[in-house]
XYZ file of C-alpha atoms in Angstrom:
536
model
C -19.441 14.615 26.146
C -19.206 13.967 22.371
C -17.078 17.106 21.917
C -14.810 16.054 24.790
C -14.385 12.522 23.359
C -13.485 13.894 19.918
C -10.933 16.287 21.431
C -9.430 13.432 23.439
C -9.151 11.238 20.323
C -7.471 14.066 18.419
C -4.995 14.527 21.253
C -4.102 10.850 21.335
C -3.568 10.749 17.553
C -1.348 13.843 17.568
C 0.679 12.579 20.528
C 1.208 9.191 18.887
C 2.370 10.853 15.661
C 4.839 13.082 17.520
C 6.324 10.197 19.532
C 6.688 7.630 16.741
C 10.273 6.838 15.975
C 11.693 8.478 19.120
C 12.626 4.998 20.388
C 12.826 1.536 18.852
C 9.267 0.610 17.975
C 6.980 -1.566 15.889
C 5.806 -0.693 12.373
C 2.242 -2.071 12.483
C 0.752 -0.674 9.272
C 1.433 0.931 5.900
C 3.490 4.058 6.620
C 3.909 3.107 10.261
C 0.904 5.085 11.460
C -2.297 6.752 10.264
C -0.475 9.693 8.644
C 1.324 7.199 6.330
C 4.719 8.934 6.345
C 7.423 6.515 5.170
C 9.950 7.773 7.704
C 11.147 6.819 11.171
C 13.956 7.670 13.589
C 14.699 3.952 14.052
C 18.431 3.859 14.953
C 21.306 1.463 14.403
C 20.485 0.116 10.937
C 23.365 -1.189 8.771
C 24.419 0.881 5.775
C 24.363 -2.229 3.611
C 24.162 -6.017 3.760
C 25.029 -9.116 1.762
C 22.025 -11.372 1.087
C 24.141 -14.535 0.998
C 25.504 -16.563 -1.859
C 22.929 -17.929 -4.268
C 22.014 -21.543 -3.665
C 19.938 -23.949 -5.710
C 17.350 -24.779 -3.127
C 13.905 -23.505 -2.157
C 15.348 -20.566 -0.185
C 17.653 -19.552 -3.047
C 20.392 -18.127 -0.771
C 22.849 -19.526 1.753
C 22.177 -17.730 5.081
C 25.568 -18.855 6.431
C 27.301 -16.613 3.873
C 25.084 -13.551 4.473
C 26.354 -10.427 6.234
C 24.264 -8.179 8.508
C 21.331 -10.567 8.035
C 19.503 -12.106 10.992
C 17.319 -14.315 8.815
C 16.077 -14.801 5.279
C 12.617 -16.292 4.668
C 11.122 -17.642 1.458
C 8.022 -15.927 0.048
C 6.175 -17.011 -3.101
C 7.257 -16.114 -6.627
C 5.876 -12.545 -6.508
C 5.569 -9.981 -3.701
C 3.907 -6.560 -3.711
C 2.783 -6.442 -0.067
C 5.146 -4.669 2.339
C 6.244 -6.151 5.665
C 4.767 -4.826 8.903
C 5.970 -5.624 12.406
C 3.895 -5.835 15.587
C 4.047 -7.803 18.821
C 7.110 -9.829 17.887
C 5.681 -10.891 14.527
C 6.174 -9.938 10.884
C 3.240 -10.016 8.457
C 3.650 -10.009 4.685
C 1.545 -11.002 1.677
C 2.704 -13.018 -1.340
C 1.336 -15.527 -3.852
C 0.882 -19.259 -3.311
C 3.342 -20.534 -5.910
C 5.914 -21.723 -3.349
C 3.533 -22.881 -0.628
C 5.189 -25.701 1.314
C 2.194 -27.740 2.446
C 0.753 -30.832 0.783
C -2.755 -29.798 1.840
C -2.736 -26.847 -0.565
C -2.151 -26.902 -4.301
C -1.067 -23.649 -5.996
C -4.103 -21.965 -7.597
C -2.582 -18.588 -8.576
C -3.978 -17.432 -5.244
C -2.571 -15.517 -2.293
C -0.957 -16.115 1.090
C -0.512 -13.925 4.163
C 2.472 -15.068 6.237
C 2.870 -14.433 9.966
C 6.528 -14.970 10.907
C 8.534 -14.762 14.115
C 10.262 -11.364 14.194
C 13.534 -12.787 15.564
C 13.879 -16.017 13.599
C 11.636 -15.775 10.532
C 9.979 -19.080 11.430
C 6.372 -19.527 10.313
C 3.809 -18.929 13.070
C 0.712 -19.190 10.859
C -0.510 -18.388 7.375
C -3.716 -17.493 5.599
C -4.214 -19.240 2.235
C -6.608 -17.533 -0.196
C -7.238 -19.519 -3.413
C -7.701 -17.854 -6.774
C -11.109 -16.325 -7.307
C -13.627 -18.729 -8.799
C -16.217 -16.501 -10.435
C -17.677 -15.594 -13.805
C -14.867 -13.523 -15.344
C -17.445 -11.122 -16.780
C -18.060 -9.912 -13.220
C -14.587 -8.423 -12.841
C -11.766 -7.151 -15.032
C -10.217 -9.861 -17.160
C -6.882 -9.106 -15.490
C -8.149 -9.101 -11.905
C -6.829 -11.993 -9.790
C -5.423 -13.626 -12.906
C -1.901 -12.228 -12.796
C -0.448 -14.421 -10.026
C 0.101 -11.328 -7.868
C -1.144 -12.891 -4.631
C -2.076 -10.734 -1.647
C -0.857 -7.227 -2.517
C -2.389 -5.432 0.465
C -0.118 -4.490 3.370
C -1.545 -5.720 6.664
C -2.758 -3.464 9.475
C -2.264 -4.748 13.018
C -4.132 -3.332 16.004
C -4.076 -5.135 19.330
C -4.990 -8.776 18.770
C -6.417 -8.225 15.294
C -4.942 -8.174 11.776
C -6.847 -6.546 8.894
C -6.040 -7.331 5.261
C -7.607 -7.004 1.798
C -7.245 -10.313 -0.020
C -6.575 -11.183 -3.650
C -10.339 -11.903 -3.912
C -11.373 -8.342 -2.953
C -12.394 -9.339 0.571
C -11.687 -7.455 3.781
C -10.648 -10.047 6.347
C -10.156 -9.695 10.099
C -7.758 -12.237 11.640
C -6.772 -13.265 15.153
C -3.049 -12.535 15.702
C -2.724 -15.896 17.498
C -3.953 -17.906 14.532
C -5.421 -21.335 15.208
C -2.934 -22.020 18.001
C -5.546 -20.943 20.562
C -8.503 -22.494 18.738
C -11.149 -21.218 16.351
C -13.220 -18.762 18.363
C -15.389 -17.500 15.487
C -17.830 -16.094 14.631
C -16.348 -17.150 11.257
C -15.615 -20.882 11.470
C -15.399 -21.984 7.820
C -11.607 -21.615 7.406
C -11.289 -25.250 6.292
C -13.419 -24.510 3.212
C -12.241 -20.909 2.755
C -8.636 -21.997 2.108
C -9.378 -24.369 -0.803
C -10.991 -23.713 -4.191
C -14.769 -23.931 -4.400
C -15.972 -27.505 -4.787
C -12.944 -29.155 -3.181
C -13.019 -31.002 0.131
C -12.202 -28.900 3.209
C -8.685 -29.249 4.640
C -7.832 -30.320 8.162
C -6.768 -27.242 10.104
C -3.742 -27.061 12.363
C -2.085 -24.595 14.753
C -0.167 -22.927 11.896
C -3.330 -21.934 10.029
C -4.965 -18.507 10.218
C -8.039 -17.869 12.357
C -10.535 -15.663 10.491
C -12.747 -13.592 12.788
C -14.934 -12.151 10.020
C -14.838 -11.391 6.289
C -16.568 -8.833 4.055
C -16.778 -9.600 0.344
C -16.571 -6.259 -1.479
C -16.862 -7.906 -4.881
C -20.261 -9.445 -4.217
C -21.718 -7.429 -1.361
C -21.122 -3.860 -2.587
C -20.577 -4.720 -5.525
C -17.401 -3.356 -7.154
C -15.420 -4.131 -10.313
C -11.681 -4.156 -9.487
C -8.901 -3.749 -12.017
C -5.610 -5.723 -11.753
C -5.517 -6.038 -7.952
C -7.051 -4.895 -4.686
C -4.186 -3.673 -2.545
C -5.559 -1.079 -0.119
C -4.018 -1.008 3.340
C -6.856 -0.760 5.869
C -7.047 2.404 8.003
C -8.306 1.965 11.581
C -9.989 4.970 13.206
C -11.587 4.165 16.536
C -14.099 1.366 15.964
C -14.166 1.924 12.201
C -12.184 0.646 9.235
C -11.708 2.726 6.067
C -11.020 0.641 2.964
C -10.452 1.488 -0.712
C -12.427 -0.910 -2.904
C -10.239 -0.894 -6.035
C -13.197 -0.158 -8.336
C -11.860 0.418 -11.852
C -12.264 -0.097 -15.573
C -12.519 -2.836 -18.156
C -11.463 -2.165 -21.732
C -11.133 1.536 -20.953
C -14.602 1.972 -19.467
C -15.821 2.185 -15.884
C -18.158 -0.800 -15.595
C -19.804 0.324 -12.328
C -19.662 4.137 -12.447
C -21.650 4.584 -9.216
C -19.836 1.897 -7.207
C -18.164 2.711 -3.904
C -14.513 3.758 -3.931
C -14.151 4.141 -0.158
C -16.151 2.230 2.466
C -16.392 2.173 6.254
C -16.781 -1.114 8.155
C -17.365 -1.912 11.808
C -13.991 -3.294 12.904
C -15.630 -5.705 15.357
C -18.086 -7.342 12.943
C -17.186 -6.313 9.383
C -20.643 -4.757 8.926
C -20.869 -2.095 6.196
C -21.579 1.275 7.822
C -20.869 3.919 5.171
C -19.513 4.592 1.689
C -18.764 7.517 -0.599
C -21.523 8.775 -2.874
C -20.193 7.034 -6.024
C -19.289 10.151 -7.980
C -15.565 9.374 -7.663
C -15.900 6.060 -9.528
C -17.514 7.700 -12.539
C -14.292 9.570 -13.326
C -11.733 6.820 -12.659
C -9.115 6.588 -15.403
C -7.862 3.039 -14.833
C -7.770 1.583 -11.316
C -7.682 2.626 -7.656
C -4.639 1.544 -5.675
C -4.180 4.192 -3.009
C -4.838 3.822 0.727
C -6.605 6.268 3.061
C -4.801 8.401 5.653
C -5.815 10.554 8.622
C -5.333 14.327 8.727
C -5.917 16.262 11.934
C -6.019 19.943 12.719
C -6.645 21.683 16.030
C -10.363 20.929 15.970
C -10.988 18.759 12.926
C -10.241 15.280 11.664
C -10.416 14.230 7.998
C -9.970 10.963 6.098
C -7.811 11.645 3.040
C -7.935 9.370 -0.004
C -6.089 9.470 -3.341
C -8.556 8.722 -6.114
C -8.255 6.998 -9.451
C -9.709 10.207 -10.896
C -6.493 12.108 -10.135
C -8.003 14.056 -7.226
C -7.074 13.945 -3.570
C -10.333 13.658 -1.601
C -10.959 14.559 2.040
C -13.989 13.094 3.831
C -15.543 13.913 7.157
C -15.119 10.869 9.420
C -18.151 8.615 9.799
C -20.197 9.082 12.970
C -22.805 6.580 14.073
C -26.302 8.059 14.028
C -28.999 5.832 15.557
C -31.849 5.394 13.111
C -29.840 6.738 10.181
C -29.555 5.030 6.770
C -27.211 2.051 6.424
C -24.935 2.413 4.662
C -24.606 6.122 5.300
C -23.016 8.390 2.700
C -19.671 9.901 3.651
C -19.627 13.687 3.493
C -16.847 15.024 1.271
C -15.080 17.972 2.898
C -13.027 18.908 -0.155
C -11.284 17.622 -3.237
C -8.155 18.867 -4.991
C -6.996 18.078 -8.518
C -3.429 16.758 -8.321
C -3.042 17.146 -12.102
C -1.554 20.586 -12.844
C -3.039 22.763 -15.626
C -2.299 21.263 -19.030
C -2.376 17.625 -17.906
C -6.095 17.077 -18.538
C -6.572 19.345 -21.551
C -4.643 21.234 -24.214
C -5.979 24.187 -26.162
C -9.379 23.814 -24.518
C -9.749 20.187 -25.630
C -9.678 17.329 -23.101
C -6.823 14.822 -23.422
C -8.174 11.314 -23.982
C -6.413 9.072 -21.422
C -7.145 5.780 -23.191
C -6.523 7.096 -26.701
C -3.000 8.005 -25.577
C -2.498 4.629 -23.900
C -3.568 2.815 -27.073
C -1.567 5.094 -29.309
C -4.555 6.122 -31.409
C -3.901 9.872 -31.118
C -0.837 12.056 -31.393
C 1.109 12.413 -28.157
C 1.239 15.716 -26.299
C 4.902 16.287 -25.442
C 6.608 18.873 -23.270
C 9.610 20.732 -24.647
C 11.869 18.138 -22.978
C 10.096 15.275 -24.741
C 8.034 14.087 -21.751
C 4.509 12.811 -22.484
C 1.846 14.906 -20.776
C -1.494 13.305 -19.939
C -3.903 12.861 -17.028
C -2.656 10.774 -14.098
C -4.267 9.049 -11.136
C -3.136 9.011 -7.515
C -1.462 5.646 -6.898
C 0.706 6.308 -3.855
C -0.871 7.222 -0.522
C -1.243 10.872 0.545
C 1.141 11.617 3.441
C 0.023 14.004 6.165
C 2.542 16.155 8.039
C 0.965 18.768 10.314
C -1.257 21.006 8.199
C 0.131 19.718 4.901
C -0.486 16.748 2.617
C 2.127 15.472 0.156
C 0.892 13.403 -2.784
C 2.216 12.355 -6.185
C 0.523 11.157 -9.368
C 1.291 8.524 -11.990
C -0.054 5.709 -14.138
C 0.152 1.937 -14.419
C 3.809 1.018 -15.162
C 2.808 -0.742 -18.398
C 1.829 2.669 -19.804
C 5.466 3.745 -19.849
C 7.076 7.054 -18.860
C 5.427 10.439 -18.791
C 5.188 13.667 -16.858
C 4.110 13.352 -13.221
C 3.773 15.873 -10.407
C 4.240 16.073 -6.653
C 1.899 18.417 -4.803
C 1.818 19.879 -1.324
C -1.784 20.539 -0.267
C -3.369 22.343 2.664
C -5.251 20.085 5.092
C -8.122 22.505 5.607
C -10.604 23.569 2.970
C -14.148 23.284 1.643
C -15.458 22.200 -1.740
C -13.189 22.094 -4.796
C -9.843 23.527 -3.639
C -7.899 22.686 -6.805
C -6.539 26.218 -6.977
C -6.564 27.521 -3.425
C -5.543 24.293 -1.683
C -2.199 23.792 -3.462
C 0.759 25.146 -1.459
C 3.223 24.157 -4.168
C 3.471 21.751 -7.105
C 6.688 20.227 -8.462
C 6.485 19.045 -12.086
C 10.110 18.028 -12.553
C 9.244 14.434 -11.683
C 8.030 11.614 -13.914
C 5.024 9.387 -13.261
C 5.182 7.942 -9.771
C 3.660 4.920 -8.037
C 5.253 5.933 -4.751
C 4.262 7.211 -1.340
C 6.649 9.936 -0.152
C 8.895 10.175 2.903
C 9.136 13.461 4.819
C 12.007 13.932 7.279
C 14.281 16.761 8.396
C 12.402 19.366 6.373
C 12.844 17.372 3.157
C 10.511 15.331 0.951
C 11.806 12.227 -0.816
C 9.849 10.786 -3.728
C 10.674 8.242 -6.437
C 9.459 8.153 -10.015
C 8.807 4.984 -12.001
C 11.617 5.739 -14.449
C 14.171 5.351 -11.640
C 14.945 8.782 -10.233
C 14.723 9.714 -6.553
C 13.899 13.385 -5.982
C 14.703 15.322 -2.802
C 12.729 18.558 -2.298
C 12.484 21.234 0.352
C 9.266 20.406 2.232
C 8.396 24.056 2.840
C 8.961 25.530 -0.611
C 8.976 22.546 -2.991
C 12.321 23.626 -4.449
C 14.568 20.862 -5.764
C 17.532 19.900 -3.577
C 18.920 16.943 -5.547
C 18.031 14.057 -7.880
C 19.601 10.598 -7.897
C 19.127 8.322 -10.913
C 19.150 4.620 -9.994
C 18.832 3.760 -13.709
C 16.322 1.054 -12.772
C 12.518 0.960 -12.656
C 10.991 1.861 -9.292
C 7.621 0.515 -8.145
C 8.540 0.884 -4.492
C 8.508 3.913 -2.179
C 11.312 5.588 -0.281
C 11.818 4.746 3.393
C 13.836 7.198 5.483
C 15.369 5.648 8.594
C 18.555 6.163 10.623
C 19.763 8.985 8.365
C 19.399 6.890 5.227
C 17.002 6.652 2.282
C 16.154 3.076 1.274
C 14.475 2.454 -2.094
C 13.655 -0.765 -3.919
C 14.409 -1.061 -7.647
C 14.219 -3.667 -10.393
C 17.697 -4.902 -9.387
C 17.425 -4.763 -5.595
C 17.895 -2.110 -2.911
C 19.556 1.295 -3.236
C 20.710 3.136 -0.092
C 21.274 6.908 -0.142
C 22.276 9.364 2.565
C 19.366 11.421 3.869
C 19.956 15.172 3.854
C 20.733 18.022 1.503
C 23.866 16.452 0.040
C 23.292 13.646 -2.451
C 25.421 10.620 -1.589
C 25.120 7.011 -2.704
C 25.853 4.566 0.127
C 25.126 1.161 -1.382
C 23.479 -0.763 -4.211
C 22.521 -4.292 -3.168
C 21.467 -6.881 -5.740
C 18.865 -9.339 -4.465
C 18.276 -11.567 -7.473
C 14.732 -10.340 -8.150
C 13.096 -6.887 -8.065
C 12.089 -5.121 -4.860
C 8.605 -3.833 -5.656
C 7.440 -3.631 -2.030
C 8.515 -0.985 0.500
C 11.032 -1.838 3.243
C 10.155 -1.119 6.861
C 12.284 -0.539 9.961
C 11.346 -1.709 13.443
C 13.150 -2.578 16.651
C 16.636 -2.100 15.244
C 15.970 -4.147 12.106
C 15.350 -3.314 8.447
C 12.933 -5.698 6.708
C 13.414 -5.892 2.935
C 11.298 -8.068 0.643
C 12.247 -8.971 -2.912
C 9.852 -10.835 -5.168
C 10.872 -14.136 -3.566
C 12.524 -13.516 -0.203
C 12.276 -11.478 2.979
C 15.496 -10.378 4.706
C 15.757 -9.170 8.307
C 18.752 -6.848 8.152
C 20.454 -5.983 11.457
C 23.883 -5.465 12.926
C 25.209 -8.594 14.625
C 25.042 -8.490 18.435
C 28.206 -7.115 20.048
C 30.343 -9.656 21.883
């Protein structure tokens, strides 16, 4: 029976992956589905749009003067979360700087917005105040940069899962408080205000928290900069990256969990990795887990802050077993090519290079070579995994790499598991898009690279001449990519062609998504629903 159930689950996952994008559909999680590929066959998207004339009001743009825009909604002052679409609603994280509600004062906290997919009107929102805790317990920079909620929401059925700006995993009711506060968590009135302040009076446009799990206190972990993992749902389990990282160049909790498994119904901690990954983290951990499936095997793939791609056997409940259980690692693969970690037999000191206290190791073309972490999410296509490496943008440019790995393997497969490795790319924060036999990946310095998915050979490079923190999205025969200036649109395919460059007033650091005939693009301050006007 267990073998039959596993085979059935595998079949459902593979069928869902093969059907996604064949018709207009939702985009309910980071990458659209569990394989995390930033690509869809969503048809009918405009080649470009006009955001509207700038206007000196809270919205910042005049919707009446926009073109190919169904609505524009105001976010906070910074946005790193990407929009997702499910059940007629759009979910996106931001900070609380522009919160329009006298009950809440800005605290450098976070907000998750639930908006109507057609109109952009607010349905409900979750307000998460800035963390009130002894700053020695976390990185000095964590939750103190006004980043807000950076995690991209995951929607399944009537539940929304998000990682907050306070390093909590929160499960929410998609209906919000409009249908009451069912519990078991019922302290939303206190949750949404700073510690020590009077609770607020809740209304129908407030979020309904089902349960919360505090990774900071209950694991514990020591995050760096932000916790931004997008939760992966597998059956009744949630896989979540903790964000455990460094302070002043040192891993504070070297045995802390990097990847945990929670019961999606209760938030109970069920399993975690063995802690060896955290010991080798360079800086932070900002990747999200993905699912890889073969004919008879399923793996959870995670890009580590140690520069390795890790594959874990999925957690299985064992009555009477230890809680939390330890996840079994199936394999790991170093995504740093030879020469990135050491030169002449001597290891390269990551933090000495960052601080400029040692001479830089340069390639013949002048590119800095040093160890990198996995920041983007590994993308699974059939029996292959595509994953890039990079560093925090404040560290500047340097040599990156994009690797194609085999799904199957055992142990350390750093040599045998690499199908091909492309080193013509700079450091990347991005998750790739794979479509039509091609891989599209952006580097932080502004170039978009198109490679042959089978061989890894370069097809073309386009230089946007602007910083890129976003990822490519391939939809309707186009490649959409956010930059410091706005949105660049390229033609998908083997011929490089620029279609449009759209200035949006502030950078686009999040990743656009396409669903139900509409492109959703978020700048630092606004969310646009881009669609062709209805035919008359």
